[in-house]
Short mmCIF file of C-alpha atoms in Angstrom, two decimals:
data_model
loop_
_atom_site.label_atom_id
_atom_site.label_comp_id
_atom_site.label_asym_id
_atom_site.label_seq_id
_atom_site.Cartn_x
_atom_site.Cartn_y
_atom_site.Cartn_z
CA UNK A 931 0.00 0.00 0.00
CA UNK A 932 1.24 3.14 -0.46
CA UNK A 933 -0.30 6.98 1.29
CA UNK A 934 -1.46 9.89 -0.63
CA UNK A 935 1.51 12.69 -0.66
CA UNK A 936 1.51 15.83 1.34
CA UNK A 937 0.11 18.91 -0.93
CA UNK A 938 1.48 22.06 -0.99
CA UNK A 939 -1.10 24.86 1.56
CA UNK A 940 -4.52 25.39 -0.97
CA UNK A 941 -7.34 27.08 -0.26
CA UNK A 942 -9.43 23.94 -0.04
CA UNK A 943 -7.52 21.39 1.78
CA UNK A 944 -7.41 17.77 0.81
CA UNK A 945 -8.26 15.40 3.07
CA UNK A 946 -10.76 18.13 5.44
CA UNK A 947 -14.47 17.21 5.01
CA UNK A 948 -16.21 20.54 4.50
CA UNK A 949 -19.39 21.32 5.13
CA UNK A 950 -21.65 18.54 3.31
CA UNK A 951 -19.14 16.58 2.15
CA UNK A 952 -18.12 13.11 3.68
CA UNK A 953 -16.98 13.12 7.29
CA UNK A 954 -15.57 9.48 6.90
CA UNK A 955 -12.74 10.81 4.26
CA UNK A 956 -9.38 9.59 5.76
CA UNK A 957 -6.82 12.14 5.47
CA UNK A 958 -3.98 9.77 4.26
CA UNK A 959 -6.23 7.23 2.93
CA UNK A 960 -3.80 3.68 1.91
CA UNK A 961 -3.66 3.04 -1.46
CA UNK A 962 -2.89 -0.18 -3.51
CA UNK A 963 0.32 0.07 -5.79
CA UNK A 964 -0.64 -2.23 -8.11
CA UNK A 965 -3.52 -4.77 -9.75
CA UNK A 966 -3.30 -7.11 -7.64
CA UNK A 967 -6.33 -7.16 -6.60
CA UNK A 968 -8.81 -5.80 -9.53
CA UNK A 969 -11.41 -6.90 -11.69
CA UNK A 970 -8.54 -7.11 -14.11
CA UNK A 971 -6.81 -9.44 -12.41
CA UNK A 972 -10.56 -11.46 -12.34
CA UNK A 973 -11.33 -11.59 -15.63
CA UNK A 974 -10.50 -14.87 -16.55
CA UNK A 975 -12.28 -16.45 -13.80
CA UNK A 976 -16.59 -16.57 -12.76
CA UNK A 977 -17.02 -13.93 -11.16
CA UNK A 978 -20.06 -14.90 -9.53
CA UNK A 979 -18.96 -18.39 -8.08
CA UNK A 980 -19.00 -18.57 -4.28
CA UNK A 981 -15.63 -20.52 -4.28
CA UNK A 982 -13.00 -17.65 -5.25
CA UNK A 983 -10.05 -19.45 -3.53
CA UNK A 984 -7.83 -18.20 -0.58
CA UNK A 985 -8.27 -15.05 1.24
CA UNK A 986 -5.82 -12.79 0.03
CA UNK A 987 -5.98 -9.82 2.38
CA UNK A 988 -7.02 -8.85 5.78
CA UNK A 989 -10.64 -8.02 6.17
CA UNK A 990 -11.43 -8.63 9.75
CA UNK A 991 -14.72 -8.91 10.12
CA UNK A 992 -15.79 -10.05 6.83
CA UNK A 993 -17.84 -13.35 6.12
CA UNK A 994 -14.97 -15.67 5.27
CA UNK A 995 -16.54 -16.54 1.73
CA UNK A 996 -15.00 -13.26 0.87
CA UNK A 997 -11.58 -13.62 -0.56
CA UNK A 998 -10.82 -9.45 -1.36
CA UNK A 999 -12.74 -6.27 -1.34
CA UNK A 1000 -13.08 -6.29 -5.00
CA UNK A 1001 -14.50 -10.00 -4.67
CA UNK A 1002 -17.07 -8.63 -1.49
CA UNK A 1003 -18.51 -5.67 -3.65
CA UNK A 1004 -19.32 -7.83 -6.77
CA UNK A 1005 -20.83 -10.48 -4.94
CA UNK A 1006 -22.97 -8.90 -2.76
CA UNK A 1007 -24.50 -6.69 -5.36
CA UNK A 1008 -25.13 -10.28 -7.10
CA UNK A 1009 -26.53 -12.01 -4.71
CA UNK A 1010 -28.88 -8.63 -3.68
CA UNK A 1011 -29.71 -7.87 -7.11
CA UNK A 1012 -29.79 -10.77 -8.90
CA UNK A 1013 -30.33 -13.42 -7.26
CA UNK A 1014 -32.95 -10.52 -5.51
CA UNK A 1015 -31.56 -11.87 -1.59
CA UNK A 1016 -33.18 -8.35 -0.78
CA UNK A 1017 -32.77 -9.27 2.56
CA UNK A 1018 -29.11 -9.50 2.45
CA UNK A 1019 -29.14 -5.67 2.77
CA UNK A 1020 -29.63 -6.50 6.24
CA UNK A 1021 -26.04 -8.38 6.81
CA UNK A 1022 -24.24 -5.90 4.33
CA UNK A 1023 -25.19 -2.23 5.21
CA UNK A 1024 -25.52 -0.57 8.80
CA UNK A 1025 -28.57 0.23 10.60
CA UNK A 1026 -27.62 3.80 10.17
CA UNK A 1027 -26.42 3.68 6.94
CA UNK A 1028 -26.55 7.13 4.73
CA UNK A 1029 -26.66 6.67 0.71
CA UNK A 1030 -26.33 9.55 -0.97
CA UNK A 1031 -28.55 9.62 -4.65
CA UNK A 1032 -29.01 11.17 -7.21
CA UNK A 1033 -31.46 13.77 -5.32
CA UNK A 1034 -30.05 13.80 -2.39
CA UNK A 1035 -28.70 11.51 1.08
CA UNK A 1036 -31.26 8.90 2.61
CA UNK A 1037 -30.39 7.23 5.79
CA UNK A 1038 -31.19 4.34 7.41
CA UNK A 1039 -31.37 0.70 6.41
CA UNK A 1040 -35.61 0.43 5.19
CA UNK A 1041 -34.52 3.01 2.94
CA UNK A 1042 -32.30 0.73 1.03
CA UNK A 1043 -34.55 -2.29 1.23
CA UNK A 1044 -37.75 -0.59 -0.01
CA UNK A 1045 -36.00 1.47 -2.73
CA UNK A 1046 -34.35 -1.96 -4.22
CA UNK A 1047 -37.37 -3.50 -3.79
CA UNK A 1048 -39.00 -1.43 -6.02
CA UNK A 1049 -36.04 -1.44 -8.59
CA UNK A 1050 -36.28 -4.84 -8.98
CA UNK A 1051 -39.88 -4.69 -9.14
CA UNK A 1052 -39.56 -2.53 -12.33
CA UNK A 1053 -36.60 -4.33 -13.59
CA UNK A 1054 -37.16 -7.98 -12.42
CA UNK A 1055 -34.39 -9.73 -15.24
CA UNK A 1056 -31.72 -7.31 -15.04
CA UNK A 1057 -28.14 -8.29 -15.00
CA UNK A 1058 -26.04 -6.48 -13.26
CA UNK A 1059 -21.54 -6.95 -14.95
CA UNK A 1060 -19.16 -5.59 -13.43
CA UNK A 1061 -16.81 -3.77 -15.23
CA UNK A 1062 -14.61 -2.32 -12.79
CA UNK A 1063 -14.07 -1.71 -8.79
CA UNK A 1064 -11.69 0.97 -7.90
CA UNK A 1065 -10.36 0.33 -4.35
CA UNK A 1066 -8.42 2.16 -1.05
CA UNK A 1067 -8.31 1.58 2.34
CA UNK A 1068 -7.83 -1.19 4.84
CA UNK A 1069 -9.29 -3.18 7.71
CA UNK A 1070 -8.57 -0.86 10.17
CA UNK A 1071 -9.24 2.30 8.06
CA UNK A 1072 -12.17 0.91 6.16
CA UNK A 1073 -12.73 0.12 2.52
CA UNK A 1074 -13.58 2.74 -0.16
CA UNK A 1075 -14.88 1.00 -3.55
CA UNK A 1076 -15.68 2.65 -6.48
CA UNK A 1077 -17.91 -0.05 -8.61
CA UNK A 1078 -19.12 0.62 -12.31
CA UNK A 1079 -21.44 -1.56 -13.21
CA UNK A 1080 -23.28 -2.27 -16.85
CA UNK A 1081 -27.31 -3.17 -16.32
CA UNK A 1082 -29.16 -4.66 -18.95
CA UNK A 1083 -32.53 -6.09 -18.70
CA UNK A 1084 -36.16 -5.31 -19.24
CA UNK A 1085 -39.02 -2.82 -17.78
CA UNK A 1086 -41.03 -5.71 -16.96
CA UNK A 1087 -43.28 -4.39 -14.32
CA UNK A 1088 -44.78 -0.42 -12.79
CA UNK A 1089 -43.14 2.19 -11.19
CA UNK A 1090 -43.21 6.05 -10.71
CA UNK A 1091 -43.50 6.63 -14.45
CA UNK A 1092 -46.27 3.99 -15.39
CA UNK A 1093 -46.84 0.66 -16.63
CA UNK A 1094 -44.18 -1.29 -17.92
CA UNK A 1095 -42.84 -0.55 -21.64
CA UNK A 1096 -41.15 -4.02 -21.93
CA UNK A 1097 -38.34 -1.75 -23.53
CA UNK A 1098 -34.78 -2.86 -23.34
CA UNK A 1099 -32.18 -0.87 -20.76
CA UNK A 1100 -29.02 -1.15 -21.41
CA UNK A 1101 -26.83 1.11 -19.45
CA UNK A 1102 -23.93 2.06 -16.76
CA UNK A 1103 -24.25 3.28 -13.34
CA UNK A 1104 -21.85 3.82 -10.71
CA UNK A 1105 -21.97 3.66 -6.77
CA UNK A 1106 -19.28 4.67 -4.38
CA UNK A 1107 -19.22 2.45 -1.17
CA UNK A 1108 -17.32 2.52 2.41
CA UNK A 1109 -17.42 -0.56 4.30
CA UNK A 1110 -15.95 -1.59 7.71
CA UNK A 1111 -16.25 -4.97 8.94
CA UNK A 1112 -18.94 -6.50 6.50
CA UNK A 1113 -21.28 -3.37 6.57
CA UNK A 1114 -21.36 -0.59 3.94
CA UNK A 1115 -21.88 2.59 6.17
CA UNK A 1116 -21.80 5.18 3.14
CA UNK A 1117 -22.73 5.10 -0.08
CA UNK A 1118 -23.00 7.29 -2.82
CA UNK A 1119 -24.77 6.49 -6.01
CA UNK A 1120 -25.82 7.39 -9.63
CA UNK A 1121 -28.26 5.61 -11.27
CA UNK A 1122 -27.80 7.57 -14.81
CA UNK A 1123 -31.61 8.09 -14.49
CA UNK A 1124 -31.71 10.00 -17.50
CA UNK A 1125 -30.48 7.23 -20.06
CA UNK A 1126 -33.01 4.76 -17.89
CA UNK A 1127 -35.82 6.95 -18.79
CA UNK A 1128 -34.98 7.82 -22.25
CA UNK A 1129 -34.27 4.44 -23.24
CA UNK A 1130 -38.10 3.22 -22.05
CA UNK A 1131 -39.38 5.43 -24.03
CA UNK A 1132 -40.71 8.48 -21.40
CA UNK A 1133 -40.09 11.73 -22.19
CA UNK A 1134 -37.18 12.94 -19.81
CA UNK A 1135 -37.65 16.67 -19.35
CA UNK A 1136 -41.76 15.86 -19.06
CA UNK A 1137 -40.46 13.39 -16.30
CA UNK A 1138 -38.23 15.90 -14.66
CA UNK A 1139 -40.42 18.87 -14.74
CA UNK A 1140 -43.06 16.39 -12.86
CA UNK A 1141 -40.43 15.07 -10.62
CA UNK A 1142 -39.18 18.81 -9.54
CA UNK A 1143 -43.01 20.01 -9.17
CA UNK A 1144 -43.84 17.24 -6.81
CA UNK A 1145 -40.92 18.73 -4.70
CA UNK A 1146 -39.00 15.01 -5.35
CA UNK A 1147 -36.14 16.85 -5.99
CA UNK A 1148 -34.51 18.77 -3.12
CA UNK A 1149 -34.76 22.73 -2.96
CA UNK A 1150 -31.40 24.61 -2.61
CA UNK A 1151 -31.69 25.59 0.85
CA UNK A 1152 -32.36 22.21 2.19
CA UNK A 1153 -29.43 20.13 0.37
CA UNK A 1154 -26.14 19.26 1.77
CA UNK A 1155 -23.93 20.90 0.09
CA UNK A 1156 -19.94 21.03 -0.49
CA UNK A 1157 -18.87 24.68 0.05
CA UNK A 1158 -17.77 25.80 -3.58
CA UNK A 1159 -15.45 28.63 -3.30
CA UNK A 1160 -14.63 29.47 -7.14
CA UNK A 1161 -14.08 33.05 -6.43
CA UNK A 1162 -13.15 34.77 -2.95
CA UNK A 1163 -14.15 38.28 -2.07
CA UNK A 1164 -14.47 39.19 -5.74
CA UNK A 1165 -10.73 38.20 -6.45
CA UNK A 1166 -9.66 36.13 -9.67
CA UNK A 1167 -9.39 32.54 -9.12
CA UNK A 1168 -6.32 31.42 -7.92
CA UNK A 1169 -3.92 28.70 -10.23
CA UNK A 1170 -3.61 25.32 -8.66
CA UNK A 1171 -0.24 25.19 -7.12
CA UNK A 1172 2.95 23.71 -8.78
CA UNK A 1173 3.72 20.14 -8.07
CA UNK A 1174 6.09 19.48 -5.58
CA UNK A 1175 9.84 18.01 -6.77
CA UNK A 1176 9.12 14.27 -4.85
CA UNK A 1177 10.27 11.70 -7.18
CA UNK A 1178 6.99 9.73 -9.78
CA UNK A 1179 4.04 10.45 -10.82
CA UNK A 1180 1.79 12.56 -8.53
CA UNK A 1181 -1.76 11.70 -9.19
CA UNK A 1182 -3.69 13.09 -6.86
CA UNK A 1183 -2.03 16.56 -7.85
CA UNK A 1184 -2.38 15.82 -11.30
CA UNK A 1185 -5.93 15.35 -11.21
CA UNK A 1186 -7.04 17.81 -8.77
CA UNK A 1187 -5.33 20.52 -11.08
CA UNK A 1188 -7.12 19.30 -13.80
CA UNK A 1189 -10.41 19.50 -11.88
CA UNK A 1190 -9.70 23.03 -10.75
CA UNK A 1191 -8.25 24.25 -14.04
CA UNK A 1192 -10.81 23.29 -16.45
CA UNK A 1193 -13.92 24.52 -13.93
CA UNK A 1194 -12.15 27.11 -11.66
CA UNK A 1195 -10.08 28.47 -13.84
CA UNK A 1196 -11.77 28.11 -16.86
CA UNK A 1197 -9.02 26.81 -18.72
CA UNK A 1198 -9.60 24.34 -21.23
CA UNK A 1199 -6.18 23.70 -22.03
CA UNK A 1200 -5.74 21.83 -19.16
CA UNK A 1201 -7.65 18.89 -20.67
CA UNK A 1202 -4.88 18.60 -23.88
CA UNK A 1203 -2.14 18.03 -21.18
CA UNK A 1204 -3.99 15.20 -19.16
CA UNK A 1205 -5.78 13.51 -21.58
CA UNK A 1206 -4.17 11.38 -24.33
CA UNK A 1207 -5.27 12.36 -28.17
CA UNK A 1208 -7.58 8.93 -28.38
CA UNK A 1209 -8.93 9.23 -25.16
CA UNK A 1210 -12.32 7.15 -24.58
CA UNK A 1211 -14.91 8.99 -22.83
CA UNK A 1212 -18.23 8.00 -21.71
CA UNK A 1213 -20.19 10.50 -19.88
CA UNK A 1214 -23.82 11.07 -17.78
CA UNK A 1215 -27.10 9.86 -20.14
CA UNK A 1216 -24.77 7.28 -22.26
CA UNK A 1217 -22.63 10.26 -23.73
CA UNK A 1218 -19.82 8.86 -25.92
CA UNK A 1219 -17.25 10.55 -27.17
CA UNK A 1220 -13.54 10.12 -28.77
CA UNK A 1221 -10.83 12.22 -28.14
CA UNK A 1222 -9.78 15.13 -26.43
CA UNK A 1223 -12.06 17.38 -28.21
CA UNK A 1224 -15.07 15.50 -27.23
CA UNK A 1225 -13.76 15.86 -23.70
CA UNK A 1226 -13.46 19.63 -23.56
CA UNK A 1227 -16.98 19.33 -25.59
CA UNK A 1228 -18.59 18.57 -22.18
CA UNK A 1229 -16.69 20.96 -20.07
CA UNK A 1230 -17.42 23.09 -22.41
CA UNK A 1231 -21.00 22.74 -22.45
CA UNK A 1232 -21.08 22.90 -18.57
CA UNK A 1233 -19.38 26.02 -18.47
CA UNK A 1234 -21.67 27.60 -21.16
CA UNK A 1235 -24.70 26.52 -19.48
CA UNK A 1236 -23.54 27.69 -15.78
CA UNK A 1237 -21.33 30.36 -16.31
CA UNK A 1238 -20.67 30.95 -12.87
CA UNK A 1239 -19.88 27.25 -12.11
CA UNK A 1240 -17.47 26.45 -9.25
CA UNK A 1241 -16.47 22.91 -8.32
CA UNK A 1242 -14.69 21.32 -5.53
CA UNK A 1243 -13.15 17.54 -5.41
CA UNK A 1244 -14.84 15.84 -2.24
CA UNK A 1245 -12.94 12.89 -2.44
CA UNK A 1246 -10.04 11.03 -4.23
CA UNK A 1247 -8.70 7.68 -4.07
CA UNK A 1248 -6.70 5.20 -6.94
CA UNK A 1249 -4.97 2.00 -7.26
CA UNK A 1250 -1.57 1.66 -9.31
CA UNK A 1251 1.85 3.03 -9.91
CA UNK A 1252 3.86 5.03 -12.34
CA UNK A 1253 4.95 1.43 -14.64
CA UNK A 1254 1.51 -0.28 -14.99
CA UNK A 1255 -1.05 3.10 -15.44
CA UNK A 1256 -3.36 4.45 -12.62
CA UNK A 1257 -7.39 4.14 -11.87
CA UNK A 1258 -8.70 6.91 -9.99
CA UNK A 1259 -11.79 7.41 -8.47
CA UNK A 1260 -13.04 11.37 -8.10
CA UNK A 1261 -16.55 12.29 -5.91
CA UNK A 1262 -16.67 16.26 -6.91
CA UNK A 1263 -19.64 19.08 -6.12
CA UNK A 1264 -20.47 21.93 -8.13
CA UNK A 1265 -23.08 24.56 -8.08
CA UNK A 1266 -24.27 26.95 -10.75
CA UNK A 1267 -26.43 29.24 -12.00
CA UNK A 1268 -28.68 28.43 -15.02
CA UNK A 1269 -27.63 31.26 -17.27
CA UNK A 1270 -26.70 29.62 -20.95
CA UNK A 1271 -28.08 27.58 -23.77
CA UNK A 1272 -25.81 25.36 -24.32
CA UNK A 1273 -27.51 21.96 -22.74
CA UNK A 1274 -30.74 22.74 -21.39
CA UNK A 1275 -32.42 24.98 -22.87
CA UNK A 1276 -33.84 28.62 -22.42
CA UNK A 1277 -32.13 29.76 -19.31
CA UNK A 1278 -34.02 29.55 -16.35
CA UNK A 1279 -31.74 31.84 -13.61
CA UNK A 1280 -32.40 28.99 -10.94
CA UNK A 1281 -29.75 28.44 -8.94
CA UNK A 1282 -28.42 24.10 -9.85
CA UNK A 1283 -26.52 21.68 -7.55
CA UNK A 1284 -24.53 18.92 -9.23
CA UNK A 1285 -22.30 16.19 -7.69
CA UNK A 1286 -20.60 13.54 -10.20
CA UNK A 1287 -18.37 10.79 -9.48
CA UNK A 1288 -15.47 9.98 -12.20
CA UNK A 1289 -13.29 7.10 -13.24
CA UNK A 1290 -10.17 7.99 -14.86
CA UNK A 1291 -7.82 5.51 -15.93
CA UNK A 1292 -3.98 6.73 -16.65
CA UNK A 1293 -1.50 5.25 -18.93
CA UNK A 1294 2.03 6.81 -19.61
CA UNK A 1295 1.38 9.91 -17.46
CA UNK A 1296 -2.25 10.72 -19.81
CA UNK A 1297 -5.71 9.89 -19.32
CA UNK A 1298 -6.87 7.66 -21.81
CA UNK A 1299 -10.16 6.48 -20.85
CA UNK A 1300 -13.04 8.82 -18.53
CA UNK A 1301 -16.63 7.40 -17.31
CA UNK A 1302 -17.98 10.57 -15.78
CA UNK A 1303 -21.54 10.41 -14.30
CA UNK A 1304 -23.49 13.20 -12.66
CA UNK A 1305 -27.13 14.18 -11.91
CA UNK A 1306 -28.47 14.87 -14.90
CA UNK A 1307 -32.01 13.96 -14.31
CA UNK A 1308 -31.88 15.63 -10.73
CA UNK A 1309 -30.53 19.08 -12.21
CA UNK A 1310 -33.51 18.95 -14.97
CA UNK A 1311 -35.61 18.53 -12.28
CA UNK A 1312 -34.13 21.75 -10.78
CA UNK A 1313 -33.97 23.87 -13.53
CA UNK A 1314 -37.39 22.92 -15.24
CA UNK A 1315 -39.78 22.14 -12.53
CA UNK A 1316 -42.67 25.16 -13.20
CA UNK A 1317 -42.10 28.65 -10.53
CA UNK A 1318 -44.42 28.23 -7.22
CA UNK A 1319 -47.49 29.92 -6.73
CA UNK A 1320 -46.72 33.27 -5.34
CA UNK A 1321 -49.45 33.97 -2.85
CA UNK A 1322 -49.74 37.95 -2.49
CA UNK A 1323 -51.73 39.68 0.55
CA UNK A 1324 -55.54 40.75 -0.14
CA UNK A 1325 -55.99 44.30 -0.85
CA UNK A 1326 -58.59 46.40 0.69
CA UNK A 1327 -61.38 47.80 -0.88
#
């Protein structure tokens, strides 16, 4: 394992939970040096068979049929969601859990059982592969996972948005979990609602203008937010500082520069020196894109449609090391105001929370693949849900 490296003084501190971010974010977090562990390192076996062989590291705690944390995450979710053990939640998540959605945090266990409930209700044959877990941590300091996950099944039965379409879904989500001793404690999740609702057929910004006026989706002053500080007392946003001189590749720095370049800063730049020239990306609502132009596309977008966008990295974590490439997990929060055309629409002025997680995976120093999710469907639901009823006080005759 190797620790994340001491940053130079910023303004927002690595490692500090401000206010509505995590409190459970370790500030030296362990991190693996290499595959050892991985989905990677999987693929040539069943992923789903109970027999995975020999523990191979500490998890006190831990059923024993659990050989790794990578092996732990992938099964459970089977067993839960496939094999629909609902009641597994039970053993695998705290009383007191808090999972964090697209719309906002829910806490406690029920609120996991009912809401899977009626996901598998909807979506009785899905199939859930995994196609990566990004890992940190330890027994002692808990586990952080990062698990994307592809879905594919059919809208067999009802839900929120009607009777079933018997459409086909075919899509990736991704949901950050920390676990201590066999019980996931936090967890924060994106369903990529947005792509789920397009592809059965429902008219998304119908769906999210209902969803906002049924007040489903959390106003501003009641969400837990990350405080954003793009600009301070009117002063131009400071540069990310230089890297310091220690010996390899620094990811963390390299990526939180990147972050606060391109969104701080506004400079889009910074994407041509972290991103290789064939870079995959896949991004929120099944987005696909191929190279680095299609990359600064998005940002791009973003920054057109929010102008006043600020974002702050809640949390980082990767496995790897400078020979064989790095996979990094990034939770960030951003807030905006609704201002541009450039994704959705008209501009409404309303005031927009987003939170995304990110995978990026590093080869030779340069990003060369990025699965970037966010709350798409949530921030519809913000911007187009239809302006309250303003009551004004009778006049007398």
């Amino acid at each position: 394992m190797t620790e994340r490296a001491e940053q130079p003084n910023f303004k927002a501190l690595k490692g500090q939970a401000p206010h509505g971010a995590s409190p459970s974010v370790p500030a030296n977090r362990a991190m693996p040096h290499d595959f050892a562990i991985s989905v990677k390192a999987k693929r040539c076996q069943d992923l789903r068979a109970a027999d995975q062989g020999k523990r191979e590291q500490p998890m006190r705690g831990f059923e024993e049929t659990y050989v790794d944390i990578v092996d732990y995450i992938i099964r459970i979710t089977d067993r839960i969601w496939e094999d629909q053990d609902i009641g597994y939640i039970y053993d695998t998540y705290s009383a007191g859990c808090r999972v964090y959605d697209d719309h906002g945090p829910n806490y406690g266990v029920e609120n996991v059982v009912e809401g899977t409930i009626q996901a598998i209700h909807a979506f009785p044959d899905t199939r859930h592969y995994a196609d990566d877990v990004i890992w940190a941590g330890n027994e002692d300091e808990g586990f952080a996972t990062s698990h994307r996950a592809i879905n594919v099944g059919y809208h067999l039965g009802s839900w929120r948005w009607g009777p079933p379409t018997r459409r086909k879904i075919n899509l990736w989500v991704i949901a950050n979990c920390v676990s201590v001793e066999n019980e996931i404690y936090e967890e924060w999740v994106l369903h990529n609602t947005a792509a789920r609702l397009a592809q059965c057929g429902i008219d998304v910004r119908a769906a999210a203008r209902t969803f906002g006026n049924a007040g489903l989706s959390r106003p501003m002053a009641e969400r837990e937010l990350t405080e954003v500080e793009r600009l301070r007392g009117g002063r131009k946003p400071e540069r990310y500082p230089a890297a310091s001189m220690r010996s390899g590749f620094d990811v963390e720095h390299v990526v939180r520069a990147l972050f606060h370049e391109t969104y701080n800063r506004r400079n889009l730049s910074a994407i041509d020196r972290s991103y290789a020239s064939n870079v995959r990306w896949h991004g929120t609502s099944n987005r696909e894109g191929y190279g680095r132009a299609e990359v600064r596309a998005m940002a791009r977008g973003l920054l057109a449609t929010f102008p006043d966008l600020g974002l702050h990295v809640d949390d980082i974590y990767w496995m790897g090391n400078d020979e064989d490439g790095f996979s990094v997990s990034v939770r960030w929060t951003a807030l905006g105001t609704h201002r541009g055309y450039a994704l959705y629409g008209p501009p409404s002025g309303r005031r927009v929370h987003l939170w995304g997680i990110s995978q990026l995976y590093f080869v030779g120093g340069r990003i060369v693949e990025d699965w970037m999710l966010f709350n798409e469907f949530d921030v519809l639901a913000q911007i187009l849900r239809d302006e309250p009823l303003t009551l004004t006080p009778d006049r007398e005759s």
